[in-house]
Amino acid sequence: MAELLLGQLVSMAADPFVEGPSAARHWARGGVLIDAGRILAIGDAAELAAAHPGAHRHDYGAALISAGFVDAHMHYPQTAIIASWGKRLIDWLNTYTFPEEARFADPAYAATIAERALDLALAHGTTTLTSYATIHPASVDAFFTAAARRDMRVAAGKTCMDRNAPDNLRDSAQSAYDDSRALISRWHGVGRAHYVITPRFAPTSSRDQLAALGALWAEHPDCLMQTHLSEQTDEIAWVASLFPEARDYLDVYEAHGLLGANGIYGHAIHLTARERDRLVEVGAALAHCPTSNTFIGSGLFDMAGLKARGLRIGLATDTGGGSSFSMLRTMAAAYEVAQLNHVSLHPAQLLWLATAGSAAALQLGDRIGTLAVGYEADLVVLDLASTPAIAQRSARAGDVWEALFPTIMMGDDRAIRATWVNGKIAHQRPDEGHQH
Ligand SMILES: [Zn+2]
């Protein structure tokens, strides 16, 4: 049976960084008609209700219906160590991340955390995650299995590391290739799963491993490839010492076949002019991780400058280096980081980054991330008055953007009335139950 969701709607027909806020269309009282996992129609609530009297109605009142949030870079295995105190990147990895990732040798533990991470994502309105797993193939199986149970479109891959990591967290060039290839055949394109070839970052892979993964990508060019790039200055110096032959950090990846339009490069803060030019030339995508960049003290991502170059940029929590599971909080951090660069991002730009922008970074911009006919029905319903502090501010709003901005800046999972995945309710706030 068709489902008709009623509420405020925002639909982005174009990139508001290019077209301005008018790229978005707003219905104060709109409807989204969905059936069999797809959006069949969007428009005026009364017209849709009259045209589809048999549809099962879900009236969300003044809540805002948006495309679900798409997290372009996170580490589901770090769910249990989010908000660990202190340390900068390399120390943080050694002190918190690696001991936790070693626990994923136990498939039962991997399954427990995968289930927890996906439930937290849905509770925060996130319908698609792009995750690093651990070096253990079973950690990838756990994630895709848990996502399939929830019918979520997700992307993930086995993290590959064959040096500069503890003994129990190292694979080899050959096993990284073999395991990744086996996981591609097991998962890529199965249901809503996308495999992502995943070297963690240059310092933890030998030249042989990087080259093996570059070869694997050449054999499976429709797979995404994700890695980290230029997150902290001491990390960049380390890369330069490990790869003295490289022109810069990005050149390490390019020299091993790991630069391309299906590549998603996380962080990308301290880029040289040459690196920027090269990323633009190949049409690569970047994942902006603002809560992580402030939490670990990495630096300020140049959103305005990089968007102006036409790069595809997604927004990402970078759990657990990031300090929140919430894409609302992540939008707020993106706003704050841009402010420190003397740029004020419009709420339409923030919402676009968290939905269509991330979807485009994943090369999924024709399926998810937008409320439009034919798109997959992955939706979030946002209460724009979820706390007394937010409610008293949004009550004074003159337009939808002014009404949304307090939720972006101060909202959390309490603002998520419902999360729809592939046309079905995947999560709803406890007080929603009686309405359906
Ligand atoms: Zn990361």
PDB file of C-alpha atoms and ligand atoms in Angstrom, residues 73-75 78 132 200 227-228 231 266-267 289 292 318-319 321, ligand 1:
ATOM      1  CA  HIS A  73      32.933   8.921   6.251  1.00  0.00           C
ATOM      2  CA  MET A  74      32.811   7.093   9.566  1.00  0.00           C
ATOM      3  CA  HIS A  75      34.374   4.167  11.401  1.00  0.00           C
ATOM      4  CA  GLN A  78      34.979   3.128  16.845  1.00  0.00           C
ATOM      5  CA  TYR A 132      35.657   1.835   7.415  1.00  0.00           C
ATOM      6  CA  ARG A 200      43.388   3.292   5.996  1.00  0.00           C
ATOM      7  CA  THR A 227      41.174   6.779   2.473  1.00  0.00           C
ATOM      8  CA  HIS A 228      42.442   9.675   4.594  1.00  0.00           C
ATOM      9  CA  GLU A 231      44.404  15.544   8.214  1.00  0.00           C
ATOM     10  CA  GLY A 266      38.609  12.100   4.144  1.00  0.00           C
ATOM     11  CA  HIS A 267      39.589  15.370   5.866  1.00  0.00           C
ATOM     12  CA  CYS A 289      34.569  15.791   9.075  1.00  0.00           C
ATOM     13  CA  SER A 292      36.568  15.376  14.230  1.00  0.00           C
ATOM     14  CA  ASP A 318      34.064  10.475  11.328  1.00  0.00           C
ATOM     15  CA  THR A 319      32.823   8.467  14.312  1.00  0.00           C
ATOM     16  CA  GLY A 321      37.342  10.591  15.927  1.00  0.00           C
TER      17      GLY A 321
HETATM   18 ZN    ZN B   1      38.404   8.621   9.416  1.00  0.00          ZN
END
